[in-house]
Short mmCIF file of C-alpha atoms and ligand atoms in Angstrom, two decimals:
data_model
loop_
_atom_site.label_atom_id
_atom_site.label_comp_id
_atom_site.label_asym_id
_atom_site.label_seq_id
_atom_site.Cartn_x
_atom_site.Cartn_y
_atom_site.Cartn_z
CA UNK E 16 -6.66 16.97 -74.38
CA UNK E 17 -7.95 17.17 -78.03
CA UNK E 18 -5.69 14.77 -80.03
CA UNK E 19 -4.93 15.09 -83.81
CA UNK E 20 -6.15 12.78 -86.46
CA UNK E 21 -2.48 11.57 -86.70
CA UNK E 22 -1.82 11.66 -82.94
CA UNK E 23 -5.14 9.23 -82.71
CA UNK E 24 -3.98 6.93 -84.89
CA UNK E 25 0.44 6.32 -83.15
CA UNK E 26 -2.11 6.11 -80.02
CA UNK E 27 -3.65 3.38 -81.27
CA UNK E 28 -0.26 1.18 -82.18
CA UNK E 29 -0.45 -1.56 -80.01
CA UNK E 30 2.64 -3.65 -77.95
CA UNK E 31 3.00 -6.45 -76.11
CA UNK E 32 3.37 -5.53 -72.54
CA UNK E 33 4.32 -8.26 -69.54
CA UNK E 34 4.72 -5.95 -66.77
CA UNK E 35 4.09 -2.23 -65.59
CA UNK E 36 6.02 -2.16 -62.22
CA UNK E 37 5.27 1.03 -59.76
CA UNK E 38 7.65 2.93 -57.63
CA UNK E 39 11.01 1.62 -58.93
CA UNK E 40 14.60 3.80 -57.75
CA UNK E 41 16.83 1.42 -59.64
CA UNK E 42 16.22 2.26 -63.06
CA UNK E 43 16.70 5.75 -63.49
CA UNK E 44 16.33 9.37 -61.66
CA UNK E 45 13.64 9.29 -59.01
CA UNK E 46 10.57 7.14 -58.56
CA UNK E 47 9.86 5.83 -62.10
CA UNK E 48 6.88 3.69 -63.79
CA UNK E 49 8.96 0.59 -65.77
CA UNK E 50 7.36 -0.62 -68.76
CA UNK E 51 8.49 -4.02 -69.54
CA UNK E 52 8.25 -5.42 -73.16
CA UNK E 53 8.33 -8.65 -74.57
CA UNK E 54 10.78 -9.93 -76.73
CA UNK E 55 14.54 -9.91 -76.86
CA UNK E 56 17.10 -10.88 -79.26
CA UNK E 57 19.67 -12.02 -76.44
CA UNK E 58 19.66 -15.47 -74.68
CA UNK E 59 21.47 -14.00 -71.43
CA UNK E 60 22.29 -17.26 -69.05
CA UNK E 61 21.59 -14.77 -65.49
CA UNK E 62 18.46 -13.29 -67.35
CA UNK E 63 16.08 -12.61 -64.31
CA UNK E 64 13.35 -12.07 -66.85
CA UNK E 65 13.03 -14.92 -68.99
CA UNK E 66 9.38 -14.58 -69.96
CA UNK E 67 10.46 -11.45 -71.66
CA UNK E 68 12.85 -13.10 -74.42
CA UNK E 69 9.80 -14.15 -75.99
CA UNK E 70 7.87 -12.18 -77.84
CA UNK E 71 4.83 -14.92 -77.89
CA UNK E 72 2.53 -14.48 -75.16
CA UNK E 73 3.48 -17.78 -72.39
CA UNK E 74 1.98 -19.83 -70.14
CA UNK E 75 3.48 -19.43 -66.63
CA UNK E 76 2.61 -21.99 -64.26
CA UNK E 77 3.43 -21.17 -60.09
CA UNK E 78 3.03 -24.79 -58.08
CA UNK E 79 3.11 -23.13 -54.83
CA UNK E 80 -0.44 -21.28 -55.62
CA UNK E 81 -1.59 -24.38 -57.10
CA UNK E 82 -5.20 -25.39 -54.97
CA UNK E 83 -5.06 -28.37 -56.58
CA UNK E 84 -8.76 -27.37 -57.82
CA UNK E 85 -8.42 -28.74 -61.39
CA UNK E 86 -10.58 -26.80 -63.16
CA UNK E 87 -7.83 -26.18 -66.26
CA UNK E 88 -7.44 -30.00 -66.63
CA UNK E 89 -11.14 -29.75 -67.31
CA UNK E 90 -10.71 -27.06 -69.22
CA UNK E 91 -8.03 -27.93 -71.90
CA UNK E 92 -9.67 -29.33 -74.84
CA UNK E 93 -5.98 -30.35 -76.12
CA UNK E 94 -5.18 -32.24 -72.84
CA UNK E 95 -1.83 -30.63 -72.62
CA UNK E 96 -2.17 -29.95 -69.08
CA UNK E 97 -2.73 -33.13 -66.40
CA UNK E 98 -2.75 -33.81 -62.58
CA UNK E 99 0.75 -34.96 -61.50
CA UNK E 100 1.40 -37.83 -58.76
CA UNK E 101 4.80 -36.67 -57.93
CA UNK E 102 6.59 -33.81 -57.49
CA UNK E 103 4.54 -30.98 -58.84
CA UNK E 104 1.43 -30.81 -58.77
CA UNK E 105 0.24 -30.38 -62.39
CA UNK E 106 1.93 -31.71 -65.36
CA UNK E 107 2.28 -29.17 -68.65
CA UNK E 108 3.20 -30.64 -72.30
CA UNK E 109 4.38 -27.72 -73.52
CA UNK E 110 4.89 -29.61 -77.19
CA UNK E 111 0.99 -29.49 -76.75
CA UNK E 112 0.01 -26.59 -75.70
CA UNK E 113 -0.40 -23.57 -77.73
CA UNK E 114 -0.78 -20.49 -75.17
CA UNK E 115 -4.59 -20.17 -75.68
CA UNK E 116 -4.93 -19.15 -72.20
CA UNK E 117 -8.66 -20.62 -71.44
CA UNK E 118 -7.26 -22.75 -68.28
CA UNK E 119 -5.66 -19.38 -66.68
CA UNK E 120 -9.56 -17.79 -67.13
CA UNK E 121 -10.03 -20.97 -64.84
CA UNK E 122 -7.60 -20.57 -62.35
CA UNK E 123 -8.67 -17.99 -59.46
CA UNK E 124 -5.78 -19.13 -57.55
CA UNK E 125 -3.43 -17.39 -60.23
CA UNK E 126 -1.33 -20.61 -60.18
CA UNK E 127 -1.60 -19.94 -63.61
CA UNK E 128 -0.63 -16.81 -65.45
CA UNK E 129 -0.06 -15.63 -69.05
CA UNK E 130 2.66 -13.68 -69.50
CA UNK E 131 2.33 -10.72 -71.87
CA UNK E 132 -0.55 -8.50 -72.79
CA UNK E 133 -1.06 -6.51 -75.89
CA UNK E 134 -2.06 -2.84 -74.90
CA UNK E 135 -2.20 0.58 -77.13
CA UNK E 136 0.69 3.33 -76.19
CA UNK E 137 -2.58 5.24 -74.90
CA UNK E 138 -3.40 2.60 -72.83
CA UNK E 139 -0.16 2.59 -71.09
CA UNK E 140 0.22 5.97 -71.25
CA UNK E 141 -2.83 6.17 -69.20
CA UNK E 142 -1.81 3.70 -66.58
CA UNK E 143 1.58 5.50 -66.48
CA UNK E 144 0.05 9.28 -65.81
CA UNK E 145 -1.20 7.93 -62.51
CA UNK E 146 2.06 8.35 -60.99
CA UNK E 147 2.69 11.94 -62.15
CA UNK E 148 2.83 13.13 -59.05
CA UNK E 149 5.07 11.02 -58.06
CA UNK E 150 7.46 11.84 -61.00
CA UNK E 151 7.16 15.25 -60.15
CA UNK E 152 8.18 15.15 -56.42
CA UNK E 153 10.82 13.15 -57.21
CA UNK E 154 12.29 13.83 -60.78
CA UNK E 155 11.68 10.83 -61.74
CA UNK E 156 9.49 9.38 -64.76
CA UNK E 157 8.77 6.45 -66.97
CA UNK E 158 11.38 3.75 -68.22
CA UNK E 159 10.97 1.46 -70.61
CA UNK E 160 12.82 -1.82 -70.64
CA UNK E 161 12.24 -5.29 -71.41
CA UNK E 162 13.24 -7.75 -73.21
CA UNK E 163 14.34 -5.58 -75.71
CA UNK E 164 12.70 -2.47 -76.21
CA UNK E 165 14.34 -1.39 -79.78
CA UNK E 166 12.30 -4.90 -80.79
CA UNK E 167 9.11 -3.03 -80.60
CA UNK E 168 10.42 -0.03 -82.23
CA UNK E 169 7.52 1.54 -83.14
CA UNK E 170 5.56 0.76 -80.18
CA UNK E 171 8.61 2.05 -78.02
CA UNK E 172 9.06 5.28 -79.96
CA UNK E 173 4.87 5.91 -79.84
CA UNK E 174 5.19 5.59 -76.14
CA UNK E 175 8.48 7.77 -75.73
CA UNK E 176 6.69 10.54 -78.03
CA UNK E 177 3.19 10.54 -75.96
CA UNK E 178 5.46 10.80 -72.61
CA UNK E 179 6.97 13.65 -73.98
CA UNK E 180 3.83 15.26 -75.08
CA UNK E 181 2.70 14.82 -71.09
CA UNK E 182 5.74 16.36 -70.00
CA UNK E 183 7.00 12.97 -68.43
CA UNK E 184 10.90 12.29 -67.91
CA UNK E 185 12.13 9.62 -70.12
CA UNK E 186 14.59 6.02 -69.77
CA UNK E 187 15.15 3.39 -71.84
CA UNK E 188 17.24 0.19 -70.56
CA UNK E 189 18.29 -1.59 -73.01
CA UNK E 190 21.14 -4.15 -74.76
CA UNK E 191 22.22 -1.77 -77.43
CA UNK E 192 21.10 -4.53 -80.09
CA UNK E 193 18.86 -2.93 -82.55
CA UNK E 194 19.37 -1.15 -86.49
CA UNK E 195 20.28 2.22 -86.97
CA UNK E 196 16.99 3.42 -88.10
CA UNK E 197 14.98 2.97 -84.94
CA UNK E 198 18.50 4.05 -82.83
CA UNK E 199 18.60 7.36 -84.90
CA UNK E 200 14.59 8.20 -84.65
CA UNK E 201 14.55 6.90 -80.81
CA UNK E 202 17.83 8.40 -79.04
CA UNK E 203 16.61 11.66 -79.15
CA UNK E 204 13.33 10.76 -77.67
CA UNK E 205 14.83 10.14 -74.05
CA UNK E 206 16.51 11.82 -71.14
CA UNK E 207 18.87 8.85 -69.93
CA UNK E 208 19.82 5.66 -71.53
CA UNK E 209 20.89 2.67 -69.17
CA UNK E 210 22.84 0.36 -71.48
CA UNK E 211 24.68 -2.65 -70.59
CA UNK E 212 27.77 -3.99 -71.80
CA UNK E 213 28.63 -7.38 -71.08
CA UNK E 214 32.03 -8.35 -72.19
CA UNK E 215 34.46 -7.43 -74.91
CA UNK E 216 35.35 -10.77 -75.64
CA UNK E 217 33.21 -11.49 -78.86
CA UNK E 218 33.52 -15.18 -78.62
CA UNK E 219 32.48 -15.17 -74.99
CA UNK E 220 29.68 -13.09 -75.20
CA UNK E 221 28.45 -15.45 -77.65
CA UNK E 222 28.86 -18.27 -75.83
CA UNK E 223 26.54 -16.52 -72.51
CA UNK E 224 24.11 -14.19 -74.23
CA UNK E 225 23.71 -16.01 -77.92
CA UNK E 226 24.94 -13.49 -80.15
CA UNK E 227 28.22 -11.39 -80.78
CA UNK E 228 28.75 -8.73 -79.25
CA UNK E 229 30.02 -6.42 -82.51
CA UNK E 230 26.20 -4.65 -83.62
CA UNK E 231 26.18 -3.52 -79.84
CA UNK E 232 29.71 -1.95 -79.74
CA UNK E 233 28.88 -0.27 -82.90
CA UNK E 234 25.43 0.66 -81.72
CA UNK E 235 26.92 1.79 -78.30
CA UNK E 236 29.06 4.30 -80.24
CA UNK E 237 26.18 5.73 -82.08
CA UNK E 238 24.27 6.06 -79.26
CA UNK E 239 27.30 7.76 -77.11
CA UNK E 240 26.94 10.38 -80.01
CA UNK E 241 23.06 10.68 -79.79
CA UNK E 242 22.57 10.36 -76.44
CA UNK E 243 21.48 13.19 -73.77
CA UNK E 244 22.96 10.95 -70.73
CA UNK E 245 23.65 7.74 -71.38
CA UNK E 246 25.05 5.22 -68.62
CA UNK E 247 26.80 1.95 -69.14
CA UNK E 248 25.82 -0.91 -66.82
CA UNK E 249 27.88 -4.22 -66.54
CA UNK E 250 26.26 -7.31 -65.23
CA UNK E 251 28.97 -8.84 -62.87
CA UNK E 252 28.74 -12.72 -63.70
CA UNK E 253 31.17 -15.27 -62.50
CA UNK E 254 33.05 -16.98 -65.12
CA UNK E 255 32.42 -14.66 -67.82
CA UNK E 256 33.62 -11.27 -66.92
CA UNK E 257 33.87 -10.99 -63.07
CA UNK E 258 37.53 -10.72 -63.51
CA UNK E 259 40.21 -7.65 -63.54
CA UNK E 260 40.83 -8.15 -67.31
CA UNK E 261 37.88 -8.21 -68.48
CA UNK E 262 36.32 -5.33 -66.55
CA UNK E 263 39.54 -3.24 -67.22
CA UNK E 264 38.62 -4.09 -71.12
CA UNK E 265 35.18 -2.49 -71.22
CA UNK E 266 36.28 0.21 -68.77
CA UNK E 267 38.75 1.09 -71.58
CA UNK E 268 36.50 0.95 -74.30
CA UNK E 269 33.93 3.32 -72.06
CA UNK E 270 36.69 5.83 -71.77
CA UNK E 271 37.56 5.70 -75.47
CA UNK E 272 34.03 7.17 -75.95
CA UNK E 273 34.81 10.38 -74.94
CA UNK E 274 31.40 11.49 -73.60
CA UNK E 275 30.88 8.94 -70.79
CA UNK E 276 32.60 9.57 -67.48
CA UNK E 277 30.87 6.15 -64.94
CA UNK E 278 30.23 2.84 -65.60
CA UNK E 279 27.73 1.03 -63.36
CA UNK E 280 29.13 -2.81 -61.78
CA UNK E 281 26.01 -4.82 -61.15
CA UNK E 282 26.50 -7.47 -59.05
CA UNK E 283 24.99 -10.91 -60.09
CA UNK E 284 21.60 -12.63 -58.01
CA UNK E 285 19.69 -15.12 -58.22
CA UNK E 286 16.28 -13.29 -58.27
CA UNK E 287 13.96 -14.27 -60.94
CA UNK E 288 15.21 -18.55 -60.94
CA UNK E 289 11.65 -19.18 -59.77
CA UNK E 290 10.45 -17.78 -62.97
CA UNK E 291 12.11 -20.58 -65.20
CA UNK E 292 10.69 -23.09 -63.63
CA UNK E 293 7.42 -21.66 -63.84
CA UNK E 294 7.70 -21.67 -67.97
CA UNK E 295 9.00 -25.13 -67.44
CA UNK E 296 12.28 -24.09 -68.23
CA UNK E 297 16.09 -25.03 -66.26
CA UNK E 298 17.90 -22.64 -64.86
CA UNK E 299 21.61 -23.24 -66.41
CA UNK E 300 23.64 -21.20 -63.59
CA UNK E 301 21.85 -22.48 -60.51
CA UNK E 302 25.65 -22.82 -59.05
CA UNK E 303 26.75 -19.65 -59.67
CA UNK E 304 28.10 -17.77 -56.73
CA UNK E 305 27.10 -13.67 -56.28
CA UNK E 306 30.26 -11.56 -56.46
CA UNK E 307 31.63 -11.05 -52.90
CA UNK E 308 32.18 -7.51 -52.09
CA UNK E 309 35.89 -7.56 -51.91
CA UNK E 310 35.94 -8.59 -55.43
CA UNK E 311 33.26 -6.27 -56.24
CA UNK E 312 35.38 -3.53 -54.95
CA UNK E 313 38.79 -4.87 -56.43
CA UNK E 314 36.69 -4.74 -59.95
CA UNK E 315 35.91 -1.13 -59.37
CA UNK E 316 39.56 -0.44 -58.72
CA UNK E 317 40.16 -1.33 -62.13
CA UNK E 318 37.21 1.41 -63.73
CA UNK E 319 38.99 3.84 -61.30
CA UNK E 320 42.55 3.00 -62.83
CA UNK E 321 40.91 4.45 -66.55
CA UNK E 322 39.56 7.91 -65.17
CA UNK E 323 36.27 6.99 -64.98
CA UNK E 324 33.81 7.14 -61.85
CA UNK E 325 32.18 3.59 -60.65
CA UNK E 326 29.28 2.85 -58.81
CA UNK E 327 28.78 -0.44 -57.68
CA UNK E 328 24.67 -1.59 -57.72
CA UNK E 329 21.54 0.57 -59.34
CA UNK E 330 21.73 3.78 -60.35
S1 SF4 G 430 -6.94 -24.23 -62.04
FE1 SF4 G 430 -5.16 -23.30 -61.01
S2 SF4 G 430 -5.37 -23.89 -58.87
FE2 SF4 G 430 -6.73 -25.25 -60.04
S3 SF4 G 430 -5.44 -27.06 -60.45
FE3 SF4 G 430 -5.24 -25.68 -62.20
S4 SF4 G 430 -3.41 -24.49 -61.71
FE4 SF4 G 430 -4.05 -25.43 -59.80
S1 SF4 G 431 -2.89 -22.48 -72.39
FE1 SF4 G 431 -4.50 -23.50 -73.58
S2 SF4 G 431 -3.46 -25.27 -74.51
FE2 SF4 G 431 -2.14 -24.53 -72.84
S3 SF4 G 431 -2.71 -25.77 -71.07
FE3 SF4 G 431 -3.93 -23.88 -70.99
S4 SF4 G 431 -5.86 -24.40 -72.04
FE4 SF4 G 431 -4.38 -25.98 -72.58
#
């Protein structure tokens, strides 16, 4: 494929990338490519990503692969990494170090990671077409989520454009919390839209996820407009909206949109605690109980009582 002077040069935007997962059926029609991006203006307590709030690339750090080999002790000229005589098995100052990454170039066990890698929209575009068969057999296509992928705007609107261009089906899951510029220019780019809405109650949603919840009302509105498909997705969390009222609130405000007819209840896990500790970080909800299925199903009730259609789970 010959490529434009102009077309060269969106190629050649660059984003930073922390994961390209294969053969996913949860986010979006058919077997689909995700894209993950870094960065995220949210602070979500149950975030089972949380090396992709930060933008910055991050040291990840997995004791179990540790070999206990010590070559990045050796390596780190700023001594912000030492062996440990308890507990774990390395010790990172993470006031210290600055991400450089030389001690993961030492670590063959991969005990040691950095998450996040900057690639061009052709470079992931590339990796991406691999599965075009794939897409093709099953309808499916290539999502992009994150973090937040309306943080990378450009980057995310590059890569929606050159999927288009190869005939690939498009997703985007995302928060809702962006500006109306890159909504506008983006929307149209893609086939289905997985949005989550977390809780109605402004002061709440503060309170779990670290900002208000009014830009992504607003934003969900616009986008309800815009949108080709768009489905809303609720993370079910214990003691902040895994109750009738609250549920029955956003179910309302779903149906008030005119154009949406299911709302998606996603039950809480646990998957993805491991990761905080590996960035050194605690995990705030390590008490929190998963949803049972009765309530899970008494929660559905409630979307049911407002005319729309639930599924409980993926899509
Ligand atoms: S280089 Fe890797 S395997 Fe060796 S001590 Fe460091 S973290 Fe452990
Ligand atoms: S990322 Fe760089 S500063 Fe941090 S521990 Fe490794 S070598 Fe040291």
């Amino acid at each position: 494929m010959i490529l434009s002077r102009e077309q060269n040069k969106q190629c050649n935007i660059t984003g930073r990338v922390f994961n390209i997962q294969k053969f996913s059926v949860n986010d979006g029609p058919g077997i689909r490519t995700i894209v993950f991006l870094k960065g995220c203006p949210l602070r979500c307590k149950w975030c089972s990503n949380p090396e992709s709030q930060n933008k910055e690339f991050q040291l990840m750090y997995n004791n179990q692969n540790c070999i206990e080999c010590y070559k990045c002790v050796q390596t780190c000229g700023k001594c912000a990494i030492e062996k440990n005589n308890s507990g774990k098995k390395l010790k990172i100052n993470r006031n210290i170090c600055d991400d450089c990454g030389k001690c993961v170039e030492k670590c063959y066990s991969e005990a040691l990671v950095m998450s996040g890698k900057n690639m061009t929209v052709e470079e992931v575009i590339k990796e991406v077409k691999k599965d075009s068969a794939q897409f093709r057999r099953s309808k499916g296509g290539l999502t992009i989520s994150g973090g937040e992928p309306l943080m990378q705007e450009e980057f995310t609107k590059q890569l929606l454009i050159e999927a288009k261009r190869n005939g690939i089906n498009t997703a985007i899951e995302t928060t809702g919390y962006g500006n109306e510029k890159s909504i506008e220019e983006i929307i149209p780019l893609i086939d289905v839209i997985l949005l989550d809405i977390k809780n109605l109650n402004s002061e709440k949603h503060k309170k779990f996820t670290g900002v208000d919840n009014k830009i992504i009302l607003e934003n969900t509105k616009r986008i309800a407009e815009l949108a080709k498909e768009l489905i809303i997705r609720v993370p079910v969390i214990q003691g902040f909206n895994a109750d009738k009222k609250s549920i029955r609130e956003i179910a309302k405000f779903v149906r008030s949109l005119e154009t949406i007819d299911e709302i998606h209840l996603l039950p809480y896990h646990k998957m993805g605690v491991n990761k905080y500790e590996c960035l050194g970080r605690d995990y705030e909800l390590l008490d929190l109980e998963t949803p049972s299925e009765k309530l899970m199903d008494d929660l559905r009730e409630e979307v049911l009582k407002e005319g729309l259609m639930c599924n409980i789970g993926a899509v």
